Coordinates of C-alpha atoms in Angstrom, one line a residue:
Chain A
M1 CA -58.2 -108.7 -8.0
A2 CA -59.0 -106.7 -11.1
I3 CA -56.4 -104.1 -12.2
I4 CA -58.3 -101.0 -13.5
G5 CA -56.5 -98.2 -15.2
V6 CA -57.6 -94.6 -14.6
L7 CA -56.7 -92.4 -17.6
L8 CA -56.0 -88.9 -16.4
A9 CA -55.7 -85.7 -18.5
G10 CA -54.3 -83.1 -16.1
C11 CA -55.6 -81.7 -12.9
G12 CA -58.6 -79.3 -13.0
V13 CA -62.0 -79.2 -14.8
Y14 CA -61.1 -76.5 -17.3
D15 CA -57.8 -77.8 -18.6
G16 CA -57.4 -81.3 -17.2
S17 CA -59.3 -84.0 -15.5
E18 CA -62.3 -83.0 -13.5
I19 CA -60.9 -83.5 -10.0
H20 CA -64.1 -84.6 -8.2
E21 CA -64.9 -87.1 -10.9
A22 CA -61.3 -88.5 -10.8
V23 CA -61.3 -88.8 -7.0
L24 CA -64.8 -90.4 -6.9
T25 CA -63.5 -92.9 -9.4
L26 CA -60.5 -93.8 -7.3
L27 CA -62.7 -94.0 -4.1
A28 CA -65.2 -96.3 -5.8
L29 CA -62.5 -98.5 -7.2
D30 CA -60.7 -98.8 -3.9
R31 CA -63.9 -99.7 -2.1
A32 CA -64.7 -102.3 -4.9
G33 CA -61.4 -104.0 -4.1
A34 CA -59.8 -103.1 -7.5
E35 CA -56.1 -102.5 -7.9
I36 CA -55.7 -99.0 -9.4
Q37 CA -53.2 -98.0 -12.1
C38 CA -53.3 -94.3 -12.9
L39 CA -51.9 -93.3 -16.3
A40 CA -51.7 -90.2 -18.5
P41 CA -49.9 -89.0 -21.6
D42 CA -46.5 -87.3 -21.3
M43 CA -47.3 -84.2 -23.3
P44 CA -47.9 -80.4 -22.9
Q45 CA -51.4 -79.4 -21.9
R46 CA -53.3 -77.9 -24.7
E47 CA -53.7 -74.8 -22.4
V48 CA -53.6 -73.7 -18.8
V49 CA -56.7 -72.1 -17.5
N50 CA -56.8 -69.9 -14.4
H51 CA -59.7 -71.7 -12.5
L52 CA -60.4 -68.6 -10.4
T53 CA -61.1 -66.3 -13.4
G54 CA -61.8 -68.9 -16.1
E55 CA -59.2 -67.2 -18.4
A56 CA -56.3 -68.7 -20.2
A57 CA -53.0 -68.3 -18.4
A58 CA -49.6 -67.8 -20.1
E59 CA -48.1 -70.9 -18.7
T60 CA -47.1 -74.4 -19.9
R61 CA -47.8 -77.5 -17.9
N62 CA -47.4 -81.2 -18.6
V63 CA -50.4 -83.5 -18.6
L64 CA -48.5 -86.4 -16.8
V65 CA -47.0 -84.2 -14.2
E66 CA -50.2 -82.4 -13.3
S67 CA -52.2 -85.7 -13.4
A68 CA -49.6 -87.0 -10.8
R69 CA -51.2 -84.5 -8.3
I70 CA -54.5 -86.5 -8.4
A71 CA -52.6 -89.8 -8.3
R72 CA -50.3 -88.7 -5.4
G73 CA -47.3 -89.5 -7.6
N74 CA -48.4 -93.0 -8.3
I75 CA -48.8 -92.8 -12.1
K76 CA -47.4 -94.2 -15.3
D77 CA -46.8 -92.7 -18.8
I78 CA -49.5 -94.3 -21.0
R79 CA -46.7 -95.3 -23.4
E80 CA -45.6 -97.9 -20.8
V81 CA -49.1 -99.4 -20.4
S82 CA -50.6 -102.1 -22.7
A83 CA -54.0 -103.6 -22.7
A84 CA -52.5 -106.8 -21.3
D85 CA -51.5 -104.9 -18.1
L86 CA -55.1 -104.0 -17.3
D87 CA -58.5 -105.7 -16.8
G88 CA -60.4 -102.5 -17.6
L89 CA -60.0 -98.7 -17.9
I90 CA -61.9 -95.6 -16.8
M91 CA -61.6 -92.1 -18.2
P92 CA -62.8 -89.3 -15.9
G93 CA -64.1 -86.2 -17.5
G94 CA -63.1 -82.5 -17.5
F95 CA -62.0 -80.5 -20.5
G96 CA -58.6 -82.3 -20.4
A97 CA -60.4 -85.4 -21.7
A98 CA -61.4 -83.4 -24.8
K99 CA -58.4 -81.0 -25.1
N100 CA -55.5 -83.3 -24.2
L101 CA -56.6 -86.9 -24.8
S102 CA -58.1 -85.6 -28.0
D103 CA -58.9 -82.2 -29.5
F104 CA -62.7 -82.8 -29.5
A105 CA -63.3 -79.5 -27.6
L106 CA -61.7 -77.6 -30.4
Q107 CA -62.3 -79.7 -33.5
G108 CA -65.7 -81.4 -32.8
A109 CA -66.4 -84.3 -35.2
A110 CA -63.0 -83.7 -37.0
A111 CA -61.2 -84.4 -33.7
T112 CA -58.0 -86.4 -33.5
V113 CA -57.4 -88.7 -30.6
H114 CA -53.9 -88.8 -29.0
P115 CA -52.3 -91.9 -30.7
E116 CA -51.4 -93.7 -27.4
V117 CA -54.9 -93.1 -26.1
K118 CA -56.4 -94.5 -29.3
R119 CA -54.1 -97.5 -29.2
L120 CA -54.9 -98.4 -25.6
L121 CA -58.7 -97.9 -26.0
R122 CA -58.8 -100.0 -29.2
D123 CA -56.6 -102.8 -27.8
L124 CA -58.8 -103.0 -24.6
V125 CA -62.0 -103.2 -26.7
A126 CA -60.4 -105.8 -29.0
A127 CA -59.5 -107.9 -25.9
G128 CA -63.1 -107.7 -24.6
K129 CA -62.0 -105.6 -21.6
P130 CA -64.5 -102.9 -20.3
V131 CA -63.9 -99.2 -20.7
G132 CA -65.8 -96.6 -18.6
A133 CA -66.0 -92.9 -19.7
I134 CA -67.4 -90.0 -17.6
C135 CA -68.8 -86.6 -18.5
I136 CA -67.3 -85.4 -21.8
A137 CA -64.8 -88.3 -22.0
P138 CA -67.3 -90.4 -24.0
A139 CA -66.8 -88.0 -26.9
T140 CA -63.1 -88.9 -27.1
L141 CA -64.0 -92.6 -26.7
T142 CA -66.5 -92.4 -29.5
K143 CA -63.9 -90.8 -31.9
A144 CA -61.3 -93.5 -31.0
L145 CA -63.9 -96.3 -31.8
A146 CA -65.9 -94.5 -34.5
D147 CA -65.8 -97.4 -36.9
M148 CA -67.4 -99.7 -34.3
H149 CA -70.3 -97.3 -33.7
P150 CA -70.1 -97.1 -29.9
E151 CA -73.3 -96.4 -27.9
V152 CA -72.6 -93.8 -25.2
T153 CA -74.2 -91.0 -23.1
I154 CA -72.9 -87.5 -22.3
G155 CA -76.3 -86.7 -20.6
A156 CA -78.8 -84.6 -22.5
D157 CA -76.8 -81.9 -24.3
L158 CA -78.2 -82.2 -27.8
A159 CA -75.5 -80.2 -29.5
T160 CA -72.7 -82.5 -28.1
A161 CA -74.9 -85.5 -28.7
S162 CA -75.3 -84.6 -32.4
V163 CA -71.5 -84.3 -32.8
I164 CA -71.2 -87.8 -31.3
E165 CA -73.7 -89.1 -33.8
A166 CA -71.8 -87.3 -36.6
M167 CA -68.6 -89.1 -35.6
G168 CA -70.3 -92.5 -35.9
G169 CA -71.5 -93.0 -32.4
R170 CA -75.0 -93.5 -31.1
H171 CA -76.0 -91.3 -28.2
R172 CA -78.5 -92.2 -25.5
V173 CA -80.0 -89.6 -23.1
C174 CA -79.3 -90.3 -19.4
T175 CA -79.8 -88.5 -16.1
V176 CA -76.8 -87.9 -13.8
D177 CA -77.7 -90.9 -11.6
M178 CA -77.7 -93.3 -14.6
I179 CA -75.2 -95.2 -16.6
H180 CA -75.5 -96.4 -20.2
V181 CA -73.9 -99.7 -21.1
D182 CA -72.9 -100.7 -24.6
E183 CA -73.1 -104.5 -24.0
K184 CA -71.4 -105.4 -27.3
L185 CA -68.3 -103.2 -26.9
R186 CA -68.4 -103.3 -23.1
L187 CA -68.5 -99.5 -22.7
V188 CA -70.0 -97.8 -19.6
T189 CA -70.7 -94.1 -19.6
T190 CA -72.3 -91.6 -17.2
P191 CA -73.0 -87.8 -17.6
A192 CA -71.5 -86.6 -14.2
Y193 CA -70.8 -82.9 -14.4
M194 CA -72.2 -82.6 -17.9
L195 CA -75.4 -82.4 -15.9
G196 CA -74.4 -81.9 -12.3
P197 CA -75.7 -80.2 -10.2
G198 CA -73.3 -81.2 -7.4
I199 CA -70.8 -83.7 -6.2
K200 CA -73.3 -86.0 -4.4
E201 CA -75.4 -86.4 -7.5
V202 CA -72.3 -87.0 -9.7
A203 CA -71.1 -89.7 -7.2
V204 CA -74.3 -91.7 -7.8
G205 CA -73.5 -92.2 -11.5
I206 CA -69.8 -92.7 -11.0
D207 CA -70.4 -95.4 -8.3
K208 CA -72.7 -97.3 -10.7
L209 CA -70.1 -96.9 -13.5
V210 CA -67.3 -98.2 -11.4
A211 CA -69.3 -101.2 -10.2
E212 CA -70.3 -102.1 -13.7
V213 CA -66.7 -101.8 -15.1
V214 CA -65.4 -103.9 -12.2
R215 CA -68.2 -106.5 -12.8
L216 CA -67.4 -106.7 -16.5
A217 CA -63.7 -106.9 -15.8
G218 CA -64.3 -110.1 -13.9
S219 CA -66.7 -111.7 -16.3
Chain B
M1 CA -78.8 -75.4 6.5
A2 CA -75.4 -75.1 8.0
I3 CA -72.8 -73.1 6.0
I4 CA -69.4 -74.9 6.3
G5 CA -66.2 -73.4 5.1
V6 CA -63.5 -75.5 3.5
L7 CA -60.1 -73.8 3.8
L8 CA -57.9 -74.9 0.9
A9 CA -54.1 -74.4 0.5
G10 CA -53.4 -75.1 -3.1
C11 CA -54.0 -78.3 -5.2
G12 CA -51.8 -81.3 -4.6
V13 CA -50.4 -83.2 -1.6
Y14 CA -46.8 -82.0 -1.8
D15 CA -47.4 -78.2 -2.2
G16 CA -51.1 -77.6 -1.6
S17 CA -54.2 -79.3 -0.3
E18 CA -54.3 -83.1 -0.4
I19 CA -56.8 -83.6 -3.3
H20 CA -58.4 -86.8 -2.0
E21 CA -59.0 -85.3 1.5
A22 CA -60.4 -82.1 0.0
V23 CA -62.8 -83.9 -2.3
L24 CA -63.9 -86.4 0.3
T25 CA -64.7 -83.4 2.6
L26 CA -66.8 -81.8 -0.1
L27 CA -68.6 -85.1 -0.8
A28 CA -69.4 -85.7 2.8
L29 CA -70.6 -82.1 3.3
D30 CA -72.8 -82.2 0.3
R31 CA -74.3 -85.5 1.4
A32 CA -74.9 -84.1 4.9
G33 CA -76.9 -81.3 3.4
A34 CA -74.4 -78.5 4.3
E35 CA -73.9 -75.5 2.2
I36 CA -70.2 -75.4 1.2
Q37 CA -68.0 -72.2 1.0
C38 CA -64.5 -72.9 -0.2
L39 CA -61.9 -70.3 0.7
A40 CA -58.1 -69.9 0.5
P41 CA -55.5 -67.2 1.0
D42 CA -54.5 -65.1 -2.0
M43 CA -50.7 -65.5 -1.8
P44 CA -47.9 -67.2 -3.6
Q45 CA -47.4 -70.9 -2.8
R46 CA -44.3 -71.5 -0.6
E47 CA -43.1 -73.8 -3.4
V48 CA -44.2 -75.8 -6.4
V49 CA -43.5 -79.5 -6.4
N50 CA -43.4 -81.7 -9.4
H51 CA -45.7 -84.5 -8.2
L52 CA -44.3 -87.0 -10.7
T53 CA -40.7 -86.7 -9.4
G54 CA -41.2 -85.2 -6.0
E55 CA -38.7 -82.5 -6.8
A56 CA -39.1 -78.7 -6.4
A57 CA -40.1 -77.0 -9.7
A58 CA -38.9 -73.5 -10.8
E59 CA -42.4 -72.1 -10.9
T60 CA -44.6 -69.7 -9.1
R61 CA -48.3 -70.5 -8.4
N62 CA -50.9 -68.8 -6.3
V63 CA -52.7 -70.6 -3.5
L64 CA -56.2 -69.2 -4.2
V65 CA -55.9 -69.8 -8.0
E66 CA -54.7 -73.4 -7.6
S67 CA -57.3 -74.1 -4.8
A68 CA -60.0 -73.0 -7.3
R69 CA -59.2 -76.2 -9.3
I70 CA -60.6 -78.3 -6.4
A71 CA -63.5 -75.8 -5.9
R72 CA -64.4 -75.7 -9.6
G73 CA -64.0 -71.9 -9.5
N74 CA -66.4 -71.4 -6.6
I75 CA -64.1 -70.0 -4.0
K76 CA -63.5 -66.9 -2.0
D77 CA -60.4 -65.1 -0.8
I78 CA -60.2 -65.8 3.0
R79 CA -59.9 -62.0 3.5
E80 CA -63.5 -61.7 2.4
V81 CA -64.8 -64.3 4.9
S82 CA -65.6 -63.7 8.5
A83 CA -66.6 -66.1 11.3
A84 CA -70.1 -64.6 11.1
D85 CA -70.4 -65.9 7.5
L86 CA -69.9 -69.6 8.6
D87 CA -71.3 -72.1 11.0
G88 CA -68.1 -74.1 11.0
L89 CA -64.9 -74.7 9.0
I90 CA -62.9 -77.7 7.8
M91 CA -59.2 -77.7 6.8
P92 CA -58.1 -80.6 4.6
G93 CA -54.5 -81.7 4.9
G94 CA -51.6 -81.9 2.5
F95 CA -48.3 -80.0 2.8
G96 CA -50.0 -76.8 1.8
A97 CA -51.7 -76.8 5.2
A98 CA -48.3 -76.7 6.7
K99 CA -46.4 -74.7 4.1
N100 CA -48.9 -72.1 3.0
L101 CA -51.5 -71.7 5.8
S102 CA -48.5 -71.7 8.2
D103 CA -44.9 -72.5 7.8
F104 CA -45.0 -75.5 10.3
A105 CA -43.4 -77.8 7.8
L106 CA -40.3 -75.6 7.7
Q107 CA -40.3 -74.0 11.2
G108 CA -41.8 -76.6 13.5
A109 CA -42.8 -75.3 16.9
A110 CA -41.6 -71.8 15.8
A111 CA -44.1 -71.7 13.0
T112 CA -46.1 -68.6 12.1
V113 CA -49.7 -69.0 11.0
H114 CA -50.9 -66.9 8.0
P115 CA -52.6 -63.9 9.7
E116 CA -56.0 -64.3 7.9
V117 CA -56.0 -68.0 8.8
K118 CA -55.2 -67.2 12.4
R119 CA -57.9 -64.5 12.5
L120 CA -60.6 -66.7 11.1
L121 CA -59.8 -69.8 13.2
R122 CA -59.7 -67.8 16.5
D123 CA -62.9 -65.9 15.7
L124 CA -64.7 -69.2 14.9
V125 CA -63.5 -70.8 18.2
A126 CA -64.4 -67.6 20.1
A127 CA -67.9 -67.8 18.6
G128 CA -68.3 -71.5 19.7
K129 CA -68.3 -72.7 16.0
P130 CA -66.7 -76.0 15.2
V131 CA -63.4 -76.4 13.3
G132 CA -62.3 -79.7 11.7
A133 CA -58.7 -80.3 10.7
I134 CA -57.4 -83.3 8.7
C135 CA -54.0 -85.0 8.4
I136 CA -51.3 -82.4 9.1
A137 CA -53.7 -79.4 9.3
P138 CA -54.1 -79.9 13.1
A139 CA -50.5 -78.7 13.5
T140 CA -51.4 -75.3 12.0
L141 CA -54.6 -75.3 14.0
T142 CA -52.7 -76.0 17.2
K143 CA -50.3 -73.1 16.5
A144 CA -53.2 -70.7 15.8
L145 CA -54.8 -71.6 19.2
A146 CA -51.7 -72.4 21.2
D147 CA -52.7 -70.3 24.2
M148 CA -55.9 -72.4 24.5
H149 CA -54.1 -75.7 24.6
P150 CA -56.1 -77.5 21.9
E151 CA -56.4 -81.3 22.0
V152 CA -55.8 -82.8 18.5
T153 CA -54.6 -85.9 16.6
I154 CA -52.3 -86.2 13.7
G155 CA -52.4 -90.0 14.0
A156 CA -49.4 -91.7 15.6
D157 CA -46.3 -89.9 14.3
L158 CA -44.5 -89.3 17.6
A159 CA -42.1 -86.7 16.2
T160 CA -44.9 -84.5 14.9
A161 CA -46.9 -85.2 18.0
S162 CA -44.1 -83.9 20.2
V163 CA -43.8 -80.7 18.3
I164 CA -47.6 -80.2 18.7
E165 CA -47.1 -80.6 22.4
A166 CA -44.1 -78.2 22.4
M167 CA -46.4 -75.6 20.8
G168 CA -48.9 -75.9 23.7
G169 CA -51.2 -78.5 22.2
R170 CA -52.2 -81.9 23.6
H171 CA -51.8 -84.8 21.2
R172 CA -54.0 -87.9 21.2
V173 CA -53.1 -91.0 19.2
C174 CA -55.8 -92.1 16.8
T175 CA -56.1 -94.7 14.0
V176 CA -57.2 -93.6 10.5
D177 CA -60.8 -94.6 11.0
M178 CA -61.1 -92.4 14.2
I179 CA -61.7 -88.8 15.0
H180 CA -60.6 -86.9 18.1
V181 CA -63.0 -84.2 19.5
D182 CA -61.9 -81.4 21.7
E183 CA -65.2 -80.8 23.4
K184 CA -64.3 -77.6 25.0
L185 CA -62.9 -75.8 21.9
R186 CA -65.2 -77.8 19.5
L187 CA -62.3 -79.1 17.4
V188 CA -62.5 -82.3 15.4
T189 CA -59.4 -83.9 13.9
T190 CA -58.6 -87.1 12.0
P191 CA -55.2 -88.5 10.8
A192 CA -56.2 -89.3 7.1
Y193 CA -53.1 -89.7 4.9
M194 CA -50.8 -89.1 7.9
L195 CA -51.6 -92.8 8.3
G196 CA -53.3 -93.9 5.1
P197 CA -52.9 -96.5 3.6
G198 CA -55.5 -95.6 0.9
I199 CA -58.4 -93.5 -0.1
K200 CA -61.1 -95.8 1.3
E201 CA -59.6 -95.9 4.8
V202 CA -59.1 -92.1 4.7
A203 CA -62.7 -91.7 3.8
V204 CA -63.9 -93.4 6.9
G205 CA -62.3 -90.8 9.2
I206 CA -63.2 -87.9 7.1
D207 CA -66.9 -89.0 6.9
K208 CA -66.9 -89.1 10.7
L209 CA -65.2 -85.7 11.0
V210 CA -67.6 -84.1 8.7
A211 CA -70.6 -85.6 10.4
E212 CA -69.3 -84.3 13.8
V213 CA -68.5 -80.8 12.5
V214 CA -72.0 -80.5 11.0
R215 CA -73.6 -81.9 14.2
L216 CA -71.7 -79.3 16.3
A217 CA -72.5 -76.5 13.9
G218 CA -76.2 -77.2 14.5
S219 CA -76.1 -77.5 18.2

């Protein structure tokens, strides 16, 4: 049974992991017979956003602690996880993937990737293990692997795509029901809520992404 | 197109809505072609639980604001929603359904249901509109409708079942892949994470529950 990591970044689209994308990933992995290992960095969130108003809130929350809400408490600090522990990894989207796992949402092409995230992503790729990234997470993935010129999709947003290219990545336009596969680096990406419009459409792309990551993990 | 309310109680299994159950409900409703209206009470959470440690945290969070994380901001205060606005309603589980929507988790048979929750549930039943309740939410539903002797399932937990009976309800044992339907009151219930063991099993019962609520809403 493949062990697939799910790298979370908090709990909520505006300051953490996009909840629907994360849960759809867990559902598809469980249905595929994979063993799931949730993980997240133990760090303060870049910010806390009131999801009712969309405004920043004067609060502090921890990425690992909030991610544990999605994982029902079954989660590890990314520091405790090495590439040898996993057969593949998936990063759901949401602003947390570009605010906490890196600062792409703030710094664009000059982004810095969280060192533990960068370490795990590069070790997985070096070991030939597949990495899936959903929604905006491919931007952080691109920055982590910039010297390898990863080929990814974040959908059809040309501004974001041009920043991905500026970081050294190659962007491919996809619709929400599609995945893009970088065969060389074994990366699988899908636009999800970068395009929407709703959960049932997002599920189509995520189901395909999970199936491909699990297939690559076993081959 | 049926308009189905999804009554949330926060964001996280230990102090709010169980996230997987809530997202699986949204997914099944969207796939069934229903229009979704998320709603929650505007009130402080009974408590905030650190989902990494399971311990109470010295924080205050608002049920409506945290529920908005699951709803991606698209949510209404339950005070603004009447039975006439909906064709049916579904309550996901999680401790929030028994700590915020009522205080069943603390008071047992002596529980009090949040007045707006009680009002909406009773108005829906009086209008012949279906109500679905998942996991522990049937306990709150039972208390709200105690004088009507609702027939529900929370799975096979005999202690909880006996409290449901003590409140005036009638409990029916079900497995996680089953639903129980109270044909007279048009209530649909499923055990979900009261039994588990995992998200794919929970999804089977929730898919059936959603299909039955949507069917009843149109008949």
